[in-house]
PDB file of C-alpha atoms in Angstrom:
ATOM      1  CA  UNK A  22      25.738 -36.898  69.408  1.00  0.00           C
ATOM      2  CA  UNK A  23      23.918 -38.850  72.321  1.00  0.00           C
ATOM      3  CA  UNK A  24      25.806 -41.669  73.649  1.00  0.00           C
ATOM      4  CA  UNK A  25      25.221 -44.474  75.940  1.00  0.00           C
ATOM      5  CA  UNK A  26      24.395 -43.644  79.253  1.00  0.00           C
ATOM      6  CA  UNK A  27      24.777 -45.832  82.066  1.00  0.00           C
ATOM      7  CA  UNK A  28      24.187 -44.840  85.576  1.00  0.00           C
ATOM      8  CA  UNK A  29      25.270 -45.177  88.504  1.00  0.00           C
ATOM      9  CA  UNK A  30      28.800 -44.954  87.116  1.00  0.00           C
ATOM     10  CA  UNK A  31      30.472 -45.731  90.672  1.00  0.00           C
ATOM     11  CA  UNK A  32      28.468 -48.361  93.056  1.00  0.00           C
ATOM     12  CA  UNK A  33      29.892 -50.145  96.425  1.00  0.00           C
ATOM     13  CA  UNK A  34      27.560 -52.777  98.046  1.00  0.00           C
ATOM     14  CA  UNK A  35      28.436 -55.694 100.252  1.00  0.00           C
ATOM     15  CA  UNK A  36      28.065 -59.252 100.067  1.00  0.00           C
ATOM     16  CA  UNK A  37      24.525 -60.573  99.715  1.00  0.00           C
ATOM     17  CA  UNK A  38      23.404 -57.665  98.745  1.00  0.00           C
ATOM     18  CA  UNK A  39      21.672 -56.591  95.482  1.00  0.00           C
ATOM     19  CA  UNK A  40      22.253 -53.899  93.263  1.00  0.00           C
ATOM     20  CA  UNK A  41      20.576 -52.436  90.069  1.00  0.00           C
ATOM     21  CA  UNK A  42      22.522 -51.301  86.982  1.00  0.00           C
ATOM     22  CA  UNK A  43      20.536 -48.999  84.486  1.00  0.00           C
ATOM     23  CA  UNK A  44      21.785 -48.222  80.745  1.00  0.00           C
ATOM     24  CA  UNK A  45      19.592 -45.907  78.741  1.00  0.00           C
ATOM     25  CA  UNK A  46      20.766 -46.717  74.858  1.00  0.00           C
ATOM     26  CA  UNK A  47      21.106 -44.406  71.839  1.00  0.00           C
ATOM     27  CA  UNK A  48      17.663 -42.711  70.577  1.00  0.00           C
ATOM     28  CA  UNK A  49      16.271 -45.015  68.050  1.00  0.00           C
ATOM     29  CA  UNK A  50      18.707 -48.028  69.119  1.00  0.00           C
ATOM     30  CA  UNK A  51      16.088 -50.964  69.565  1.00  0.00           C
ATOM     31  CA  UNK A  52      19.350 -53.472  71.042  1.00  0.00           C
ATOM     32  CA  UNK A  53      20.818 -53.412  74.324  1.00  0.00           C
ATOM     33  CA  UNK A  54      23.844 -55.702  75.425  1.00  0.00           C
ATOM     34  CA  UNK A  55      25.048 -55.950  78.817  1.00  0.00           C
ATOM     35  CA  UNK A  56      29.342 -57.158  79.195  1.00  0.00           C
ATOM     36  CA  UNK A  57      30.908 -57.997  82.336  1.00  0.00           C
ATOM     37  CA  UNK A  58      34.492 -57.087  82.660  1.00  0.00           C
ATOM     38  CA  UNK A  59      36.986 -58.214  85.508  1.00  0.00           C
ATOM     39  CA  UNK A  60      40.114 -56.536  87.075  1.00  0.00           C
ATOM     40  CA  UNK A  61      42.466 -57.494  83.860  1.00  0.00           C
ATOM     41  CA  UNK A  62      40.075 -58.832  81.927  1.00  0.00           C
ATOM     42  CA  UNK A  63      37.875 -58.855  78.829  1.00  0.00           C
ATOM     43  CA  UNK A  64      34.813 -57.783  78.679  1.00  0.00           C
ATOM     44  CA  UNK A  65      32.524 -60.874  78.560  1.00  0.00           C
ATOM     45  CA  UNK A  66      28.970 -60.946  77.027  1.00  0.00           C
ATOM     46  CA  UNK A  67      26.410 -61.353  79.447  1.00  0.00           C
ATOM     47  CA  UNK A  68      22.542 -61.157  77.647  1.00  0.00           C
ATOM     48  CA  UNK A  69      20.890 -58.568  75.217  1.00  0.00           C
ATOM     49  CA  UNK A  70      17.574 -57.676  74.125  1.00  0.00           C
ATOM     50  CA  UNK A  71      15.974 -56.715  71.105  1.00  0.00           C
ATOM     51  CA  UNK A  72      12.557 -54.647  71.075  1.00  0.00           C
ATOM     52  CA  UNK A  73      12.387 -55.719  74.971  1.00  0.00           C
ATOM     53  CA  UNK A  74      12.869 -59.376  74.411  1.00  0.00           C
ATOM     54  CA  UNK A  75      15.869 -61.475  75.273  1.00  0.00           C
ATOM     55  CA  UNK A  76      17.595 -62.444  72.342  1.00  0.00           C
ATOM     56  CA  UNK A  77      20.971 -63.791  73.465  1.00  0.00           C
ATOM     57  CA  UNK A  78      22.294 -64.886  76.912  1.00  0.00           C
ATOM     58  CA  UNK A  79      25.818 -65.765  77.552  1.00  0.00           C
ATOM     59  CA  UNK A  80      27.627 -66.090  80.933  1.00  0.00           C
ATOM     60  CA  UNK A  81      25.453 -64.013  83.002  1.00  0.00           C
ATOM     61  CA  UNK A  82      24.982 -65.836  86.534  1.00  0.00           C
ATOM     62  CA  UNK A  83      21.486 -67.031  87.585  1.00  0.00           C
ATOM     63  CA  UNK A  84      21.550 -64.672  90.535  1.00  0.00           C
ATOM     64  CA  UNK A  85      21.185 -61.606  87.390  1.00  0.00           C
ATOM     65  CA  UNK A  86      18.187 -60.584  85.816  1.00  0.00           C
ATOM     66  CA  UNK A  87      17.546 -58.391  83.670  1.00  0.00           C
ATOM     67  CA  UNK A  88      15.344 -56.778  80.879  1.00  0.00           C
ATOM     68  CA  UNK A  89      14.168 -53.988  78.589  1.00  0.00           C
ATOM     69  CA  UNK A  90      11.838 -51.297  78.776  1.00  0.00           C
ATOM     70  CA  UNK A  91       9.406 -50.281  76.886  1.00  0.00           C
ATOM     71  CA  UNK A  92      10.944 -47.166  76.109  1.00  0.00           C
ATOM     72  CA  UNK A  93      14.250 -49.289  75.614  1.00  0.00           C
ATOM     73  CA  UNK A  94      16.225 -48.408  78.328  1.00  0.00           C
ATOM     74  CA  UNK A  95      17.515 -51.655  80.578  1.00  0.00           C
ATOM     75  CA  UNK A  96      18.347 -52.440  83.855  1.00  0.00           C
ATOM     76  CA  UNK A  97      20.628 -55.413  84.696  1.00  0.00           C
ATOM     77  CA  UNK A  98      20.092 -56.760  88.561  1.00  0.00           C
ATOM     78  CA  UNK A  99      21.994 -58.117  90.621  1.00  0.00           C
ATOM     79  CA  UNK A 100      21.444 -60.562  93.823  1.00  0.00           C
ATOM     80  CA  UNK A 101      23.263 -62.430  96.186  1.00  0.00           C
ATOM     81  CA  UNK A 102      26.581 -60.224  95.394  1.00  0.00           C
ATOM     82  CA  UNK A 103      29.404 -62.182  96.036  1.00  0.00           C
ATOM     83  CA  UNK A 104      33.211 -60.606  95.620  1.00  0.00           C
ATOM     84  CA  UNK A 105      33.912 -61.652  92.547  1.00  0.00           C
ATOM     85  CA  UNK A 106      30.743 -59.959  90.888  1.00  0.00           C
ATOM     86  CA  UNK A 107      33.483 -56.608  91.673  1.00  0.00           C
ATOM     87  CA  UNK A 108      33.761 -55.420  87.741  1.00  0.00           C
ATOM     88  CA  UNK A 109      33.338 -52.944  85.274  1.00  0.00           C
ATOM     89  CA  UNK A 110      29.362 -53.354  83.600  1.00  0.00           C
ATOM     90  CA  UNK A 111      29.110 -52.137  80.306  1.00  0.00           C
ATOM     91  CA  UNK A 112      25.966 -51.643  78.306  1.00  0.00           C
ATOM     92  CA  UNK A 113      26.069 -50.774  74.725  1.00  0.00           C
ATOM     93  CA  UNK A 114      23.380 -50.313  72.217  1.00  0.00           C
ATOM     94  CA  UNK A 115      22.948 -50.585  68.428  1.00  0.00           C
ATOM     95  CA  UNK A 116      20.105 -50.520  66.119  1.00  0.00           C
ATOM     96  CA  UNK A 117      19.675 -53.982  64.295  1.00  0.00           C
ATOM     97  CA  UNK A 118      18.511 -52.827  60.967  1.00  0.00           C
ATOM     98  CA  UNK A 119      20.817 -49.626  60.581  1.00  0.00           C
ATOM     99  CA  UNK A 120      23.053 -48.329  58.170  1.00  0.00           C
ATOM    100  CA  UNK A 121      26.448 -48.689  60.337  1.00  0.00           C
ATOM    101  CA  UNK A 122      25.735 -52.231  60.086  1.00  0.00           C
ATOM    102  CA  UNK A 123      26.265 -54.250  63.252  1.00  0.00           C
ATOM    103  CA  UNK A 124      28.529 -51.889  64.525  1.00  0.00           C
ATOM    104  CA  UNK A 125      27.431 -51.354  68.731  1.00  0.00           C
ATOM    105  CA  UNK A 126      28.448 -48.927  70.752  1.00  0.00           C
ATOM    106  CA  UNK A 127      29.230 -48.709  74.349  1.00  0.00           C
ATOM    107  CA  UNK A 128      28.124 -46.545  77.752  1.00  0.00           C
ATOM    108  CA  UNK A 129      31.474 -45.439  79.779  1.00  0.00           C
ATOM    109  CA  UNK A 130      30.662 -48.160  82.188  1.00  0.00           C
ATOM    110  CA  UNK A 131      29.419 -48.818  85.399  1.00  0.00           C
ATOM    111  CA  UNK A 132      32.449 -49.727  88.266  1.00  0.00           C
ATOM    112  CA  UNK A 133      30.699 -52.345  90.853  1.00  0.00           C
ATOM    113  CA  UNK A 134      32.723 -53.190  94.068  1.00  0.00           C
ATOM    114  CA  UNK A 135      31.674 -55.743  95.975  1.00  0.00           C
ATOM    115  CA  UNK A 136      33.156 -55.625 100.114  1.00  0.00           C
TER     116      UNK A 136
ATOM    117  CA  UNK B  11      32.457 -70.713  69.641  1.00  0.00           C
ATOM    118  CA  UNK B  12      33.930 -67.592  68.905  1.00  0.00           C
ATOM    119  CA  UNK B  13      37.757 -67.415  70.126  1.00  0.00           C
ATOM    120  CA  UNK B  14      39.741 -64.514  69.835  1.00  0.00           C
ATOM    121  CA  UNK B  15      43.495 -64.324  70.662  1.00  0.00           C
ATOM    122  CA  UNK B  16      45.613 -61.717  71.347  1.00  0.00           C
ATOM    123  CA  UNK B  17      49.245 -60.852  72.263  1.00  0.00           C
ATOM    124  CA  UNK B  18      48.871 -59.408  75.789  1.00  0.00           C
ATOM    125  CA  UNK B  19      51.810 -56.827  75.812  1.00  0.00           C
ATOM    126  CA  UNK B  20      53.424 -54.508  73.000  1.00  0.00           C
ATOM    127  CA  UNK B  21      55.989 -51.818  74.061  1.00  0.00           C
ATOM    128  CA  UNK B  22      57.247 -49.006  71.268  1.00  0.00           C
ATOM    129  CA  UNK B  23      59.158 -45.812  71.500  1.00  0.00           C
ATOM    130  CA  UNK B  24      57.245 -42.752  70.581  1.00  0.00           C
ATOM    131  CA  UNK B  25      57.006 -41.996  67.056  1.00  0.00           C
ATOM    132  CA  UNK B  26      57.800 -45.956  65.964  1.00  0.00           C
ATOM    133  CA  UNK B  27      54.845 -47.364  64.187  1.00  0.00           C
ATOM    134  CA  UNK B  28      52.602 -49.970  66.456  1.00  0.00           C
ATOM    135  CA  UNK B  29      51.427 -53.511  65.341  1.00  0.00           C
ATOM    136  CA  UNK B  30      48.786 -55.347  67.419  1.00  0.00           C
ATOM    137  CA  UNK B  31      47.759 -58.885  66.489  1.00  0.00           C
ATOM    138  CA  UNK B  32      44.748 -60.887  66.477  1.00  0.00           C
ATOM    139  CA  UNK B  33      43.494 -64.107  65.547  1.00  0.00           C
ATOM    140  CA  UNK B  34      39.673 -65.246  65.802  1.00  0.00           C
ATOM    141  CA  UNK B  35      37.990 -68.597  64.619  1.00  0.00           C
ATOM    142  CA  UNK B  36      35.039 -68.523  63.379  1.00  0.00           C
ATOM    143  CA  UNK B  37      35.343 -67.743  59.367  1.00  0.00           C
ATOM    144  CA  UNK B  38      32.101 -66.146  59.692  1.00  0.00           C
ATOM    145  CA  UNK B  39      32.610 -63.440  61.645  1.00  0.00           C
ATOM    146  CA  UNK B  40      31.210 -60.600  59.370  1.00  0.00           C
ATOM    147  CA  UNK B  41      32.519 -57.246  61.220  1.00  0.00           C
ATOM    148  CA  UNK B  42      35.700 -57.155  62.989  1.00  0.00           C
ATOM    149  CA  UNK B  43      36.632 -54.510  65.559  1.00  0.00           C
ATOM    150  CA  UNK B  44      39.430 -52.614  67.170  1.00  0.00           C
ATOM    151  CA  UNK B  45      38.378 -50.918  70.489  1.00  0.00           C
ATOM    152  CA  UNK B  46      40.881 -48.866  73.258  1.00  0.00           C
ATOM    153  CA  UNK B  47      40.306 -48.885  76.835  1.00  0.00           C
ATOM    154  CA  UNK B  48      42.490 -46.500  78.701  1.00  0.00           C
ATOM    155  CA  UNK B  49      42.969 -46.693  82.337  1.00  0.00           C
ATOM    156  CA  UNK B  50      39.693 -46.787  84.210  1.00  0.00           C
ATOM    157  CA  UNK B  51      37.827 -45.598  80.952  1.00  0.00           C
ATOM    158  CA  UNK B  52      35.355 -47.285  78.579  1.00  0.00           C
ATOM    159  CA  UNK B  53      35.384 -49.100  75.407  1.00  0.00           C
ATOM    160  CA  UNK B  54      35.917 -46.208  72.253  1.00  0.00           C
ATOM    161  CA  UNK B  55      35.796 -47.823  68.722  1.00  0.00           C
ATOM    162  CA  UNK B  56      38.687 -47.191  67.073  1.00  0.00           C
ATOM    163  CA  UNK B  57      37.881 -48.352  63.655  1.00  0.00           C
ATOM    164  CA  UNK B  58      35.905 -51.676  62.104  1.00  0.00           C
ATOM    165  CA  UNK B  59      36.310 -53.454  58.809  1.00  0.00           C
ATOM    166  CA  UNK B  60      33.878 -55.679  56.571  1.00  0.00           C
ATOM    167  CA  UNK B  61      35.163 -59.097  56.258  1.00  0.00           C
ATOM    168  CA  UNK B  62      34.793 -58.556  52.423  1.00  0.00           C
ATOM    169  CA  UNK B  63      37.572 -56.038  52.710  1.00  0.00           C
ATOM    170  CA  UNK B  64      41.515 -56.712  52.899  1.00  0.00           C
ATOM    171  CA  UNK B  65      42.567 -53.329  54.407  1.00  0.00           C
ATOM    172  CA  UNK B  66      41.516 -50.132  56.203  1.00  0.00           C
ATOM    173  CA  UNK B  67      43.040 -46.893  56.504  1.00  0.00           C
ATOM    174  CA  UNK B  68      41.901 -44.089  58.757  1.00  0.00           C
ATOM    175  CA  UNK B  69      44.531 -41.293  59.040  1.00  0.00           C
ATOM    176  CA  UNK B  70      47.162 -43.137  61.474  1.00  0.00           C
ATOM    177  CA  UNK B  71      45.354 -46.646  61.848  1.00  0.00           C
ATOM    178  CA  UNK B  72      45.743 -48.633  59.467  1.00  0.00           C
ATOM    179  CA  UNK B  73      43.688 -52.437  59.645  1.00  0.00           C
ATOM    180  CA  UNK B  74      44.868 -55.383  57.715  1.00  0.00           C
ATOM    181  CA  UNK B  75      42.328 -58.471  57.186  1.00  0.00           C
ATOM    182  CA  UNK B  76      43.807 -62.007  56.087  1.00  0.00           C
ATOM    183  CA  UNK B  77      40.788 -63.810  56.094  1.00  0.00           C
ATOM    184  CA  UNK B  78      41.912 -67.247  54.708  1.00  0.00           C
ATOM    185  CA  UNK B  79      44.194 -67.336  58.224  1.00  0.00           C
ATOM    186  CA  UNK B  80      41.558 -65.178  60.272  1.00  0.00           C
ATOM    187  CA  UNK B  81      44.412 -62.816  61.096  1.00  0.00           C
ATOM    188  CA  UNK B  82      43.214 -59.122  61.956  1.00  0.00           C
ATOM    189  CA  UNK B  83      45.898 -56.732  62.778  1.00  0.00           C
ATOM    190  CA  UNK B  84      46.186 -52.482  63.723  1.00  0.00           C
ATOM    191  CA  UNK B  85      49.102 -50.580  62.975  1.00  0.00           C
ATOM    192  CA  UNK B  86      49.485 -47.378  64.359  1.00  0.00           C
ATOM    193  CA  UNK B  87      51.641 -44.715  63.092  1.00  0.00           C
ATOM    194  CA  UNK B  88      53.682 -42.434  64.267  1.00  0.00           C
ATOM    195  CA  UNK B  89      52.616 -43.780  67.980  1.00  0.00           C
ATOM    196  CA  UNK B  90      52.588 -41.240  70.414  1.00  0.00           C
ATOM    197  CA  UNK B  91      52.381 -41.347  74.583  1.00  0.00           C
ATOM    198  CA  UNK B  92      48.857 -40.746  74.683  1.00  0.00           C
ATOM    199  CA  UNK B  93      48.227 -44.042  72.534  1.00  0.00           C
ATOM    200  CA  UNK B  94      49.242 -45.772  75.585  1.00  0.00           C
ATOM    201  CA  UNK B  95      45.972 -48.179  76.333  1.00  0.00           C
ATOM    202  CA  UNK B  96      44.744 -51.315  76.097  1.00  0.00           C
ATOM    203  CA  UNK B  97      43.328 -52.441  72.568  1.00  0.00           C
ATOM    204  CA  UNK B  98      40.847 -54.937  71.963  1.00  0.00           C
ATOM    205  CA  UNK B  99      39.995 -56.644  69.314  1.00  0.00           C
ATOM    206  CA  UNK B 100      35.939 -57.900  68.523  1.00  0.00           C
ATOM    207  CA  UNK B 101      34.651 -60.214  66.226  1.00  0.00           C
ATOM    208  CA  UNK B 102      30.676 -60.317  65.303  1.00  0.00           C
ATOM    209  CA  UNK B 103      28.537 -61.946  62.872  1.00  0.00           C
ATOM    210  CA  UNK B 104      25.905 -59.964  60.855  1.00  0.00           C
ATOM    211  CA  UNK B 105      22.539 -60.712  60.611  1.00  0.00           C
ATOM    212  CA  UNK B 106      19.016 -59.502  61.593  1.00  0.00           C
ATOM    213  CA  UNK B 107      18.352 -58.398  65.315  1.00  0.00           C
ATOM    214  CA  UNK B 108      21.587 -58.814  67.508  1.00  0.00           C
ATOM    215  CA  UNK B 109      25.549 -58.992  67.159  1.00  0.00           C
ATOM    216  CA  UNK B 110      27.353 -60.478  70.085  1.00  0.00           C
ATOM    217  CA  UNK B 111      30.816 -59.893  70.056  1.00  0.00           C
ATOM    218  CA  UNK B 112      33.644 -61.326  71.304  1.00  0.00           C
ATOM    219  CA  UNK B 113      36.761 -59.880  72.797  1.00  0.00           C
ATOM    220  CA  UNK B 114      39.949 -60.656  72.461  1.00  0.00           C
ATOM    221  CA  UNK B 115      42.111 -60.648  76.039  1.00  0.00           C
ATOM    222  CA  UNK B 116      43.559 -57.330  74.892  1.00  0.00           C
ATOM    223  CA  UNK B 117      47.073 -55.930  74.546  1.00  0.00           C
ATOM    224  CA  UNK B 118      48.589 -53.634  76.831  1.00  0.00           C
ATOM    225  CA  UNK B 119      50.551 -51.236  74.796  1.00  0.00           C
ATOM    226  CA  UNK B 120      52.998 -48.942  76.005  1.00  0.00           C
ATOM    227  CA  UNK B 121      54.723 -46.264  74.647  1.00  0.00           C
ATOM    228  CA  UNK B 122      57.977 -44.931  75.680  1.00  0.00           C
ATOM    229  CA  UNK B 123      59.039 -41.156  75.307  1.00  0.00           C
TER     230      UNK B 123
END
């Protein structure tokens, strides 16, 4: 079955600069989340969208952005990069009226390191 | 909000059976999940379970819910080397549209041969 697919899986970029992040959800998923997580960390929520609309924001720095598509795939940017921005992104999708319930599921990730 | 705790480190010998703990907060968390992380690796979904249920069973997992003291735990039978991971624990609420969850810190297991 089709997955999450987030590209590029591997990224280096240096301080101040920017970098995109692109997830392109499950066919027929209408959600996409977007989780931050640090060297040792959990992951921690960072916004979502639902049919291309924000629809929840949690610690995602002013210096992101980022939004939906109209063919629902999302792209998370990322400005000013500063060192500690170095983490693994995760998208993950889910459709909001299905049968698994709420149940999301997540890309393999996307490794950012920030020099 | 949300909290959810977890112990941070569990070590086993192979073929012992695994517990991993969790507590969350908020009594109306709806689904809670169990997700491993291996080294460099994503997030796989182990297994979930409905808040109206007390207990889950999928061939070696087994997940226990005590709701009245928001206590979710996974016990893993028959552990083997290649269980060694981190495992998370998620709590959501249901609803219409979307379902934030939140992560436990995660604990490390390890399993010795």
């Amino acid at each position: 079955a089709a997955g999450v697919i987030q590209s590029p899986r591997h990224l280096i970029k240096e301080k101040r600069e920017t970098a995109t992040l692109k997830c392109y959800p499950i066919p027929r998923h209408d959600t996409v989340y977007w989780y931050q997580q640090g060297p040792g960390q959990d992951p921690q929520f960072l916004i979502s969208f639902y049919e291309k609309m924000q629809s929840d924001k949690g610690s995602i720095p002013d210096r992101f952005s980022a939004q939906q598509f109209s063919d629902y795939h999302s792209e998370l940017n990322m400005s000013s990069l500063e060192l500690g921005d170095s983490a693994l992104y995760f998208c993950a999708s889910s459709l909001a009226e299905g049968i698994t319930g709420n149940t999301i599921y997540f890309g393999e990730g996307s490794w950012l390191t920030v020099v | 909000g949300e909290d959810v705790e977890q112990s941070l480190f569990l070590s086993v010998r192979e073929g012992d059976s695994s517990v991993i703990n969790c507590t969350y907060t908020d009594s109306s968390s709806t689904y809670l999940y169990w997700y491993k992380q291996e080294p460099g690796a994503g997030l796989q979904l182990l297994t979930y379970i409905f808040s109206n249920m007390d207990m889950k069973q999928d061939q070696r997992l087994t997940v226990l819910l005590n709701k009245k003291d928001k206590h979710l735990s996974l016990r893993i039978a028959d552990t083997q080397t290649g269980d060694s991971a981190i495992y998370f624990c998620a709590a959501s609420r249901g609803g219409s549209g979307t379902y934030k969850y939140i992560f436990g810190t995660g604990t490390r297991l390890k399993v010795l041969a």
